Short mmCIF file of C-alpha atoms in Angstrom, two decimals:
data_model
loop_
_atom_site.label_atom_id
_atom_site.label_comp_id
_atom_site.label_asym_id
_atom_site.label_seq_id
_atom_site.Cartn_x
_atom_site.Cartn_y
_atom_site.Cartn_z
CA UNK A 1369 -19.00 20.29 -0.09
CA UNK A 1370 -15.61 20.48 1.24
CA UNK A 1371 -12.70 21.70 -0.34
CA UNK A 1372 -10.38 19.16 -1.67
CA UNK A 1373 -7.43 19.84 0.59
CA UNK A 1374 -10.15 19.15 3.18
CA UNK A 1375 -11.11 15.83 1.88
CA UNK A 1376 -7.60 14.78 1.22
CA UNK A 1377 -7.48 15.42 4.63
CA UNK A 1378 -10.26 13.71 6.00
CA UNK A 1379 -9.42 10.87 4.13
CA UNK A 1380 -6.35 10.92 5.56
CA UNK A 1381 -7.48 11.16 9.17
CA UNK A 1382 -10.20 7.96 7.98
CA UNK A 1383 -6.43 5.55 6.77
CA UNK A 1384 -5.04 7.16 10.11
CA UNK A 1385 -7.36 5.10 12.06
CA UNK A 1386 -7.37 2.30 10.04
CA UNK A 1387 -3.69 2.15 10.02
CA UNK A 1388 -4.04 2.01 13.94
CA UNK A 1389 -5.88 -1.26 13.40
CA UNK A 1390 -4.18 -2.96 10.82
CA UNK A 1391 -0.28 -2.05 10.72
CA UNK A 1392 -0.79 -2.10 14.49
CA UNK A 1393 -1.46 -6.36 13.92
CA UNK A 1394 0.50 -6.49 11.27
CA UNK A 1395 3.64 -5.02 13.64
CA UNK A 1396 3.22 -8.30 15.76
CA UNK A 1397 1.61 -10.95 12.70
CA UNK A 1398 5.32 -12.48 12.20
CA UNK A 1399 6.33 -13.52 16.39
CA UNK A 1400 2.31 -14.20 16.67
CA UNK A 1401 2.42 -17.32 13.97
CA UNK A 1402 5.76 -17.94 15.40
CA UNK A 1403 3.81 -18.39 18.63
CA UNK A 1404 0.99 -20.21 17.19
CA UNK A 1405 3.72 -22.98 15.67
CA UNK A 1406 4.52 -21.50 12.39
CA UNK A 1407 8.25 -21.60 10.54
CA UNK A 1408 9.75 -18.80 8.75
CA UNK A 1409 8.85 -20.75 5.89
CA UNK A 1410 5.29 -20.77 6.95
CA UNK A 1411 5.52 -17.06 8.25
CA UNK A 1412 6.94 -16.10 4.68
CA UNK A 1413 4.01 -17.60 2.79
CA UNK A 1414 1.18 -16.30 4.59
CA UNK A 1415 2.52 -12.71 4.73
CA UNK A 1416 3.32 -12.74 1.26
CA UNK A 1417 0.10 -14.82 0.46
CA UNK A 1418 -1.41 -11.78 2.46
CA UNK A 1419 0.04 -9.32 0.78
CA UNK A 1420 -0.65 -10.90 -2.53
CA UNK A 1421 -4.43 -11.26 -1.88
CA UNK A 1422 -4.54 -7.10 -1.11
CA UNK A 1423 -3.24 -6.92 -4.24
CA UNK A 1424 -3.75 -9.43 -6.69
CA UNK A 1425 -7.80 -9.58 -6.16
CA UNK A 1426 -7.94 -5.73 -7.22
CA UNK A 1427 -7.85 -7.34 -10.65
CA UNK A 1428 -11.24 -7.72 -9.73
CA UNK A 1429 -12.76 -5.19 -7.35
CA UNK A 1430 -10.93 -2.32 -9.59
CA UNK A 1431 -13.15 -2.86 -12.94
CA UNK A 1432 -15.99 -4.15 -10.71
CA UNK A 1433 -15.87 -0.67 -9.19
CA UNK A 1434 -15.20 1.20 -12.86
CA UNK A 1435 -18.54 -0.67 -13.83
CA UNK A 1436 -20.69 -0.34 -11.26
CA UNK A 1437 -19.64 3.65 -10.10
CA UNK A 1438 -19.86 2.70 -6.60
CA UNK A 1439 -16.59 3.99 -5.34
CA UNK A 1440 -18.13 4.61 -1.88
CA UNK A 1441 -19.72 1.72 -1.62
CA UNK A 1442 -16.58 -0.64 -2.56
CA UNK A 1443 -14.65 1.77 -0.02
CA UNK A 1444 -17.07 1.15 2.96
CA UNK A 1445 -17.34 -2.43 2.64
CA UNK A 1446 -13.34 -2.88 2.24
CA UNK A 1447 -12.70 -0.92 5.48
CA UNK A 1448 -15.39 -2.86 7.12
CA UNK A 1449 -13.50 -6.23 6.46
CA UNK A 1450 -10.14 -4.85 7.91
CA UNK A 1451 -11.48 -3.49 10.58
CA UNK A 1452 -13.99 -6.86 11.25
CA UNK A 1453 -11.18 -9.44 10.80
CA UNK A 1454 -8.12 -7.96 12.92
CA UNK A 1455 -9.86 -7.73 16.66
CA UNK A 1456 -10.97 -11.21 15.29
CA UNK A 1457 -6.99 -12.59 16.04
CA UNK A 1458 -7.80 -12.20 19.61
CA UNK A 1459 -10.04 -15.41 19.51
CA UNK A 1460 -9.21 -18.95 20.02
CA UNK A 1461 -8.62 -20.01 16.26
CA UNK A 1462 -5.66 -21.58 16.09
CA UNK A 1463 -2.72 -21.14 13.56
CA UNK A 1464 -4.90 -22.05 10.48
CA UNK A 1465 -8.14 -19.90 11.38
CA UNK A 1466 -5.00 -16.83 12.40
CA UNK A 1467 -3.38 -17.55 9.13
CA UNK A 1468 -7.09 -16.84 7.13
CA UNK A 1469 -7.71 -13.79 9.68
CA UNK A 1470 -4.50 -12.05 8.07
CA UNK A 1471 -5.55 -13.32 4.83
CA UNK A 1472 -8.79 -12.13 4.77
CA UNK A 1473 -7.16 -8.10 6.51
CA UNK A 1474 -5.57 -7.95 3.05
CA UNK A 1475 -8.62 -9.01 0.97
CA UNK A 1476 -10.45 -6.06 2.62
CA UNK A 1477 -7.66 -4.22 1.69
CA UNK A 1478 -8.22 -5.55 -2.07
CA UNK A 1479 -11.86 -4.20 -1.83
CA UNK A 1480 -11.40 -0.69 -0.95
CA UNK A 1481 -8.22 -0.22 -2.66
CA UNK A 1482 -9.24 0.54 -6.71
CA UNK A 1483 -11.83 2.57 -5.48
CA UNK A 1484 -10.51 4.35 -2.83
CA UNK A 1485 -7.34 5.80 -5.16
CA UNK A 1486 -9.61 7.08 -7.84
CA UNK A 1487 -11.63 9.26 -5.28
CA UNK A 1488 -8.25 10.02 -3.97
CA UNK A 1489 -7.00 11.03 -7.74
CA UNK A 1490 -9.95 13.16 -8.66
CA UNK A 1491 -9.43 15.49 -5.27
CA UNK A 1492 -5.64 15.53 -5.79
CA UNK A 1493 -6.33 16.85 -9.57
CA UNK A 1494 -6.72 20.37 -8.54
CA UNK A 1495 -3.31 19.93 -5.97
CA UNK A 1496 -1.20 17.80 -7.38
CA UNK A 1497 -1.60 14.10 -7.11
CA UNK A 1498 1.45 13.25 -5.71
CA UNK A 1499 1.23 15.94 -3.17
CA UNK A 1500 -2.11 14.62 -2.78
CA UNK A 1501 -1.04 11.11 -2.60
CA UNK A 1502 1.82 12.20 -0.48
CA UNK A 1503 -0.27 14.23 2.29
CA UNK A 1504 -2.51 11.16 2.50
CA UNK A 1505 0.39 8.82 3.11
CA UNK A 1506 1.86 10.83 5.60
CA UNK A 1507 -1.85 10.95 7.61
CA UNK A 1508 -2.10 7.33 6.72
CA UNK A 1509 1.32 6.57 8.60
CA UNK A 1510 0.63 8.68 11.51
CA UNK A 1511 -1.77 5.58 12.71
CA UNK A 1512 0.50 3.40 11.47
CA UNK A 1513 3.31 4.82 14.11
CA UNK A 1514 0.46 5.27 16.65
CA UNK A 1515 -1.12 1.67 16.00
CA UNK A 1516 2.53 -0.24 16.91
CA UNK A 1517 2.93 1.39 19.85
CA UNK A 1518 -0.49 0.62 21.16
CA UNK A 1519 -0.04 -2.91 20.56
CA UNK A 1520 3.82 -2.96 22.17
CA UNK A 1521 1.98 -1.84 25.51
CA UNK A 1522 -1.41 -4.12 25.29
CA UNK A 1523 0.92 -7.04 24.29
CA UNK A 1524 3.54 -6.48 27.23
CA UNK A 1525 0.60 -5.76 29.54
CA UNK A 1526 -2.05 -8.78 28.58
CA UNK A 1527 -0.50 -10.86 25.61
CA UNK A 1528 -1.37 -11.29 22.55
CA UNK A 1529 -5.34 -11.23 22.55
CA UNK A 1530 -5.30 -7.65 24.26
CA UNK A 1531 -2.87 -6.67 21.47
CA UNK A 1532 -5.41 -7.01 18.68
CA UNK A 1533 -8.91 -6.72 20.76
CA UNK A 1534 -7.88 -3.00 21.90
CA UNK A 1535 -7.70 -2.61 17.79
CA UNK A 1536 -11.57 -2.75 17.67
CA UNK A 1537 -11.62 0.81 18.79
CA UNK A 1538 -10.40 2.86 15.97
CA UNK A 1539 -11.90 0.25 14.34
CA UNK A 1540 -15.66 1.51 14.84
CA UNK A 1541 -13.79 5.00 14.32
CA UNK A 1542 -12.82 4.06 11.05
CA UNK A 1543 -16.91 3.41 9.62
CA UNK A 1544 -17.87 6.51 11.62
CA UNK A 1545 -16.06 9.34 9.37
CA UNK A 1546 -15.92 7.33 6.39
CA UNK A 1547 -19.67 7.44 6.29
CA UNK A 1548 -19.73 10.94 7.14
CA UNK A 1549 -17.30 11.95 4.68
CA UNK A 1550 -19.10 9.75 1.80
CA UNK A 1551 -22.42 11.57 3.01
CA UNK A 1552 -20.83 15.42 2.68
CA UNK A 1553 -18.70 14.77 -1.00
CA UNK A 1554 -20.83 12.11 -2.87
CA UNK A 1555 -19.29 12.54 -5.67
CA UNK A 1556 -15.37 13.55 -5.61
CA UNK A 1557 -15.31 13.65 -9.49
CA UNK A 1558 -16.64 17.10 -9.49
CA UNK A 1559 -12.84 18.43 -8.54
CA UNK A 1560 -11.27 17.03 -11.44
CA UNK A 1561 -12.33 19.97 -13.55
CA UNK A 1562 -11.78 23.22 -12.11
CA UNK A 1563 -15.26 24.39 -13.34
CA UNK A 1564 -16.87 21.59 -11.36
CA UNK A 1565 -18.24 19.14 -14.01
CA UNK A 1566 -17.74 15.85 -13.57
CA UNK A 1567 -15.90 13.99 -16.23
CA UNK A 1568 -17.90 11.50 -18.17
CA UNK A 1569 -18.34 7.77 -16.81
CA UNK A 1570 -16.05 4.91 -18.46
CA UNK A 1571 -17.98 3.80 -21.44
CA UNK A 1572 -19.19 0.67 -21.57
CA UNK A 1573 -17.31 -2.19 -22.96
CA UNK A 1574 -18.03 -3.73 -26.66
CA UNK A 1575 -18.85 -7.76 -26.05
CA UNK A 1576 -15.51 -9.59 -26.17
CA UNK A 1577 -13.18 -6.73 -25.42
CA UNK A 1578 -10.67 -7.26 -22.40
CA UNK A 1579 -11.18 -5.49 -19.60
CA UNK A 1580 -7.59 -4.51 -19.25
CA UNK A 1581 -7.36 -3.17 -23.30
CA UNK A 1582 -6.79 0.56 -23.29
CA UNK A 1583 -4.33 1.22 -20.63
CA UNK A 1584 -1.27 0.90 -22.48
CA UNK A 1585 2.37 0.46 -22.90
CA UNK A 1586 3.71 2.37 -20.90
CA UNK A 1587 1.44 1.08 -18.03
CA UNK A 1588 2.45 -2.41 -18.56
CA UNK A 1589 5.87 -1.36 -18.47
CA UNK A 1590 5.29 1.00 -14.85
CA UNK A 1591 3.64 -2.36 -13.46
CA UNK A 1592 6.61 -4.74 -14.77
CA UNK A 1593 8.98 -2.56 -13.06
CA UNK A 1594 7.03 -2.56 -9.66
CA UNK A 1595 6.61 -6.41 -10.13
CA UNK A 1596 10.64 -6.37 -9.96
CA UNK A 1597 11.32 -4.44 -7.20
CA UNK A 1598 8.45 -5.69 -4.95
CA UNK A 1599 9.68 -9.39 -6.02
CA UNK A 1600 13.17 -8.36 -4.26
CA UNK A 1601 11.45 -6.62 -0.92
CA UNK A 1602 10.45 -8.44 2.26
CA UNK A 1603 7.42 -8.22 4.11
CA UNK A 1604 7.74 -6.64 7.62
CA UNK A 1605 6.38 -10.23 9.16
CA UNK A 1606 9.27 -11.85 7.93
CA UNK A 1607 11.60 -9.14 9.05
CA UNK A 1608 9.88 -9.48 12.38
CA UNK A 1609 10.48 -12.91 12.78
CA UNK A 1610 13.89 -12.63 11.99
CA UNK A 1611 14.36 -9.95 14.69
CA UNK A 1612 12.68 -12.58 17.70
CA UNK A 1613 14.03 -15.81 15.98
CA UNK A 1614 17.41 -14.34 16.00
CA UNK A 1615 17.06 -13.46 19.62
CA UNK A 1616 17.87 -9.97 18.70
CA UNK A 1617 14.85 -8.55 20.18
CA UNK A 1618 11.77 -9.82 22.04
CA UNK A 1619 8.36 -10.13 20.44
CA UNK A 1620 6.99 -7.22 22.94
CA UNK A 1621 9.66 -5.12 21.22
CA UNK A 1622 9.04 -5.98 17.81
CA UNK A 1623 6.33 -3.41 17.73
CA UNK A 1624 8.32 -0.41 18.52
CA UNK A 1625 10.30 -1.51 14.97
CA UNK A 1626 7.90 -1.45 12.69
CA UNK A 1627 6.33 1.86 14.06
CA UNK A 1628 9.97 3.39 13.35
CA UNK A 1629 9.50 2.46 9.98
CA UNK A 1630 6.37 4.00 9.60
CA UNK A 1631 7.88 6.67 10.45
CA UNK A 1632 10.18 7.32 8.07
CA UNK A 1633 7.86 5.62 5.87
CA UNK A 1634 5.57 8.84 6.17
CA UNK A 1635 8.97 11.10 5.45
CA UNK A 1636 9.91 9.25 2.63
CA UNK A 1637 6.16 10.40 0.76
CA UNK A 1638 6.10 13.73 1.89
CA UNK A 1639 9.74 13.94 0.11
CA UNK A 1640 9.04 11.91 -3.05
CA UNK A 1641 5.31 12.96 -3.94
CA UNK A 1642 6.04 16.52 -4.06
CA UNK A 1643 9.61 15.69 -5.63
CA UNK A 1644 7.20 13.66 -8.48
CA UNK A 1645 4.93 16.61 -9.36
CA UNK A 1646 8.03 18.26 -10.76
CA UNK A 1647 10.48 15.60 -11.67
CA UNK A 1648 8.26 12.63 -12.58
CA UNK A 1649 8.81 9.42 -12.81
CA UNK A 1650 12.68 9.80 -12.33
CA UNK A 1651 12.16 10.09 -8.91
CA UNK A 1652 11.22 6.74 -8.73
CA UNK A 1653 14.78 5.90 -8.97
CA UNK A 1654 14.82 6.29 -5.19
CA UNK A 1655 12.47 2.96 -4.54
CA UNK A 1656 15.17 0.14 -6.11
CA UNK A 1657 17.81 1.74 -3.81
CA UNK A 1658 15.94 1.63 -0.73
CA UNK A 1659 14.03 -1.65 -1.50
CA UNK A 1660 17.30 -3.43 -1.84
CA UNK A 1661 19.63 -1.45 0.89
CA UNK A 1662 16.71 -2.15 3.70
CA UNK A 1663 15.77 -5.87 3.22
CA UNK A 1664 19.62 -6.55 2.62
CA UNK A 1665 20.65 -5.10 6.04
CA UNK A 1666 17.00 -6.31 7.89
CA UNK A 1667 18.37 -9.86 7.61
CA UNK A 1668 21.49 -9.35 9.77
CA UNK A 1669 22.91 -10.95 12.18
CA UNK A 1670 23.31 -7.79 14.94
CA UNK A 1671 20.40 -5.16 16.27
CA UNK A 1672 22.46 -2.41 14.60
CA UNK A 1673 22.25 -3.14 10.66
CA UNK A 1674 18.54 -4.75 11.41
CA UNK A 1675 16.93 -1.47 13.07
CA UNK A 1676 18.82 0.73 10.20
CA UNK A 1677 17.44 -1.80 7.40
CA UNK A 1678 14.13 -1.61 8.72
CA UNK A 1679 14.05 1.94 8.55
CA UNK A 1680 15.16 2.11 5.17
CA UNK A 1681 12.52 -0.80 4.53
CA UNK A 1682 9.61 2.03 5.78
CA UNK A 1683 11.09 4.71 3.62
CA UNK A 1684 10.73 1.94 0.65
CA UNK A 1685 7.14 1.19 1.72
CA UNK A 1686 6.78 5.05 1.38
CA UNK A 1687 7.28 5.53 -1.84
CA UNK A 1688 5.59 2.80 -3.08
CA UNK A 1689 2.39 3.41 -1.11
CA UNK A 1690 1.84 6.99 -2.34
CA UNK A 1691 4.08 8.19 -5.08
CA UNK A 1692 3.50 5.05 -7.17
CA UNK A 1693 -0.15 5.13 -6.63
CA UNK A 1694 -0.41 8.94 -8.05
CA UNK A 1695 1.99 7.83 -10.84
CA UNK A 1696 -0.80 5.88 -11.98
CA UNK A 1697 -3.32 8.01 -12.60
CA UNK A 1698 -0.88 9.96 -15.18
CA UNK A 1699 -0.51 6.90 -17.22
CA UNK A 1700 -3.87 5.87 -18.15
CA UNK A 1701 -7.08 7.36 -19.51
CA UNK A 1702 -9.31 9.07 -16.43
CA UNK A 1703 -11.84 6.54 -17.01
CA UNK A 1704 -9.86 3.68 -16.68
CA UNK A 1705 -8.57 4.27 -13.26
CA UNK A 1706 -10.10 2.08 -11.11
CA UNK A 1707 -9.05 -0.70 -13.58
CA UNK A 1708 -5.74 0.44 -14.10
CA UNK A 1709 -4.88 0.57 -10.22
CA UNK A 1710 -6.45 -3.32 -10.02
CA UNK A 1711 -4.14 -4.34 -12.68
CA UNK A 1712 -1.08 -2.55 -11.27
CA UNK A 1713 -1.85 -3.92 -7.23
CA UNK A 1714 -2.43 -7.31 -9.12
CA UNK A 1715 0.94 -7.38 -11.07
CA UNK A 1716 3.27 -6.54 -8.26
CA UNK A 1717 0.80 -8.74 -5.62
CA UNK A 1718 1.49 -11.79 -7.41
CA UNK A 1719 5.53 -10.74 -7.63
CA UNK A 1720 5.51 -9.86 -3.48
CA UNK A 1721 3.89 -13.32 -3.31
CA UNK A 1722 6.77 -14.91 -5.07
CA UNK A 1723 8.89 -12.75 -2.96
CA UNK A 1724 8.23 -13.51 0.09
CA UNK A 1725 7.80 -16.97 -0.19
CA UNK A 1726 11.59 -16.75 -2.01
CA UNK A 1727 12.90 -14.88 0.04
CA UNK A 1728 10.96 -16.43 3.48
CA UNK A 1729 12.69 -19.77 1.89
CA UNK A 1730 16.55 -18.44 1.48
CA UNK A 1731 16.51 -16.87 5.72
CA UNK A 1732 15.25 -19.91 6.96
CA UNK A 1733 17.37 -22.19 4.27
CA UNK A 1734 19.69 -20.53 2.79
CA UNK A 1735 20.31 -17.47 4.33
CA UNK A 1736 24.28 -16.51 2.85
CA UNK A 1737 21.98 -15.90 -0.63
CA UNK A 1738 19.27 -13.62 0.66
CA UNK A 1739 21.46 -10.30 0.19
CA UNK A 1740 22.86 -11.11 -3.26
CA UNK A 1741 19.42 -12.45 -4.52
CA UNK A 1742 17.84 -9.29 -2.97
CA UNK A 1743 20.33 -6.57 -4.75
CA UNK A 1744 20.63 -8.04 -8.06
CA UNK A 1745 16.95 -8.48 -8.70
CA UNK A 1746 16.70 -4.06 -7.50
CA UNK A 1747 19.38 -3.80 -10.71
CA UNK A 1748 17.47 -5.53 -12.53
CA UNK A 1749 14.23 -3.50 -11.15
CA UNK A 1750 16.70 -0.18 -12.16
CA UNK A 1751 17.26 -1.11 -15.50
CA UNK A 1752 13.37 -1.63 -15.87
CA UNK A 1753 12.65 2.02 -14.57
CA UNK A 1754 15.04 3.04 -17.47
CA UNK A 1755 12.82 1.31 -19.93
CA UNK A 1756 9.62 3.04 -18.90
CA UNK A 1757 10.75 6.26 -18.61
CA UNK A 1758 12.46 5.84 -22.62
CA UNK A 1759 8.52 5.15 -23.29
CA UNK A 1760 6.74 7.99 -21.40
CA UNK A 1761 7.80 11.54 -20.79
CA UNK A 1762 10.50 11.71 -17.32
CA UNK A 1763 9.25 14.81 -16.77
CA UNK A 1764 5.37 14.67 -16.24
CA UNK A 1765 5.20 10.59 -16.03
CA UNK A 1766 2.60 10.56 -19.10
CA UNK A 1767 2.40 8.78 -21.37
CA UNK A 1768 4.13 10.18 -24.62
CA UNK A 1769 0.75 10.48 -26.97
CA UNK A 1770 -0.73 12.27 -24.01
CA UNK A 1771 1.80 15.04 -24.45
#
């Protein structure tokens, strides 16, 4: 069995490649419905409709996966959606059959997800979850700088439908080591304990109880607070199509953005997660500040304030991608984790929804609003950190009866 530095590792390398694929369509989703017809209304909606569906149906896969045990299986078939639907773009389907394409990229996304973060929080036990969590981002958005930039040269060289068919590549590499690495650590419980027993399955559920009872206040309050400051942060589509609708920067170029902000992206979690295993959740203070300082300048009017907002934007997605993740594991029981990351995805999926379809409304309506909408719902997504952290202990992000 492999170490489990080694299989935070390989299951890095396994996101790395799927990252290639899907931030590499996602880099180019925004000026692609713009070519297709779509508005930045439209373009708004989907993304955040996308976004939403990654998130909001892990209300479902995550205690579907706590019930069933079949983390491996929930992974596989989730990466096998992605990885299906994105070379799919390059067909003839028109702007409703692209619009279900990105769709259904996020609802593979809402498969794997649950499941995929507990195997990931049982190997990061022994190491630190948020170094865990951090080292897997930073693999993670390695493809997703790589991905971009492969896309910016099929898409200048052949247009759009060599821009996502050349995806189907690390696609197929994406099954190949996940299977492998399934096949060699069957069972990552075994490094929660130091002794190598595995902890004991969820029990089951009494008739009539809710599936989300038992995860607690301070959990509701975490996933309030992400609800707020995801409701106030753009998705890169929309930032995209402000860059070519603008005329700031063509849609070949668009690309080379977003993979800059994966790259700081990838900084931004190395920084935090190991910043979290000693500070806790008062790092998260970081996340309000960049969520709100990046979307605020990505809507300008000049290259300048756009490129520097999208970078802050990445560093944003950073922290939330890895450092909130491990956070999570902290605050509920160890049994309860693949529910309790379904209910948090689902919480701030529906508010990203909300978001983007807001804030896709105010830059193609109302655009002298975005900025001030944008920074005084981050206060308000301050003021909510405050109030978990009075509820759980700032230092190791538990819960206070776990102390």
């Amino acid at each position: 069995m492999l170490s489990p530095w080694r299989f935070v590792v390989v299951f890095g390398v396994v996101s790395l490649l799927a990252d290639a694929v899907y931030e590499g369509a996602r880099s180019i989703t925004g000026p692609f419905l713009g070519s297709l017809g779509a508005g930045a209304v439209l373009v708004g909606v989907v993304t955040g409709a996308g976004e939403a569906a990654g998130l909001v149906l892990r209300l479902v896969s995550g205690p579907a996966a706590e019930r069933s045990g079949r983390y491996w299986a929930w992974t596989i078939a989730g990466y096998g959606l992605t990885v299906a639907a994105v070379p799919a773009l390059a067909l003839p389907v028109g702007l409703a059959g692209a619009c279900a394409l990105v769709v259904a990229e996020r609802v593979g996304k809402a498969t794997r997800s649950p499941a995929k973060d507990t195997l990931l929080s049982h190997a990061g036990s022994p190491m630190g979850r948020g170094t865990a969590f951090a080292v897997h981002e930073a693999l993670d958005q390695t493809g997703a700088f790589a991905g971009p930039l492969l896309v910016a040269a099929a898409v200048a060289w052949h247009g759009y439908g060599l821009g996502f068919g050349i995806l189907a590549v690390p696609g197929l590499a994406v099954m190949v080591v996940l299977v492998w690495l399934a096949r060699r650590v069957p069972d990552p419980r075994v490094y929660e304990d130091g002794a190598g027993r595995v902890p004991a399955p969820a029990p089951a559920r009494a008739r009539g109880v809710a599936p989300l009872a038992g995860l607690g206040r301070v959990f509701w309050r975490y996933a309030v607070f992400s609800a707020v400051t995801m409701a106030g942060f753009a998705t890169f589509g929309l930032i995209g199509f402000h860059l070519v609708e603008a005329h700031l920067m063509s849609p070949q170029a668009v690309p080379l953005v977003y993979a800059g902000a994966m790259a700081t992206d990838a900084v931004a979690a190395l920084a935090t997660g190991r910043l979290f295993d000693r500070w806790g959740l008062r790092v998260l203070v970081a996340l309000p500040v960049l969520a709100g300082a990046g979307t605020a300048l990505a809507f300008a009017g000049s290259l300048l304030p756009v490129l520097t907002g999208a970078a802050l934007w990445g560093a944003a997605m950073g922290v939330q991608e890895s450092t909130m993740r491990a956070a999570v594991a902290d605050l509920v029981p160890a049994a309860r984790r693949p529910t309790a990351y379904g209910a948090f995805a689902a919480v701030y999926g529906i508010a990203w929804l909300a978001g983007g379809a807001g804030l896709g409304a105010l830059a193609g309506h109302a655009h002298a609003a975005l900025v001030p909408v944008v920074l005084s719902v981050q206060a308000v997504a301050l003021a909510a950190l405050w109030w978990v952290v009075a509820a759980a202990d700032p230092m190791t992000g538990r819960r206070a009866d776990q102390r």
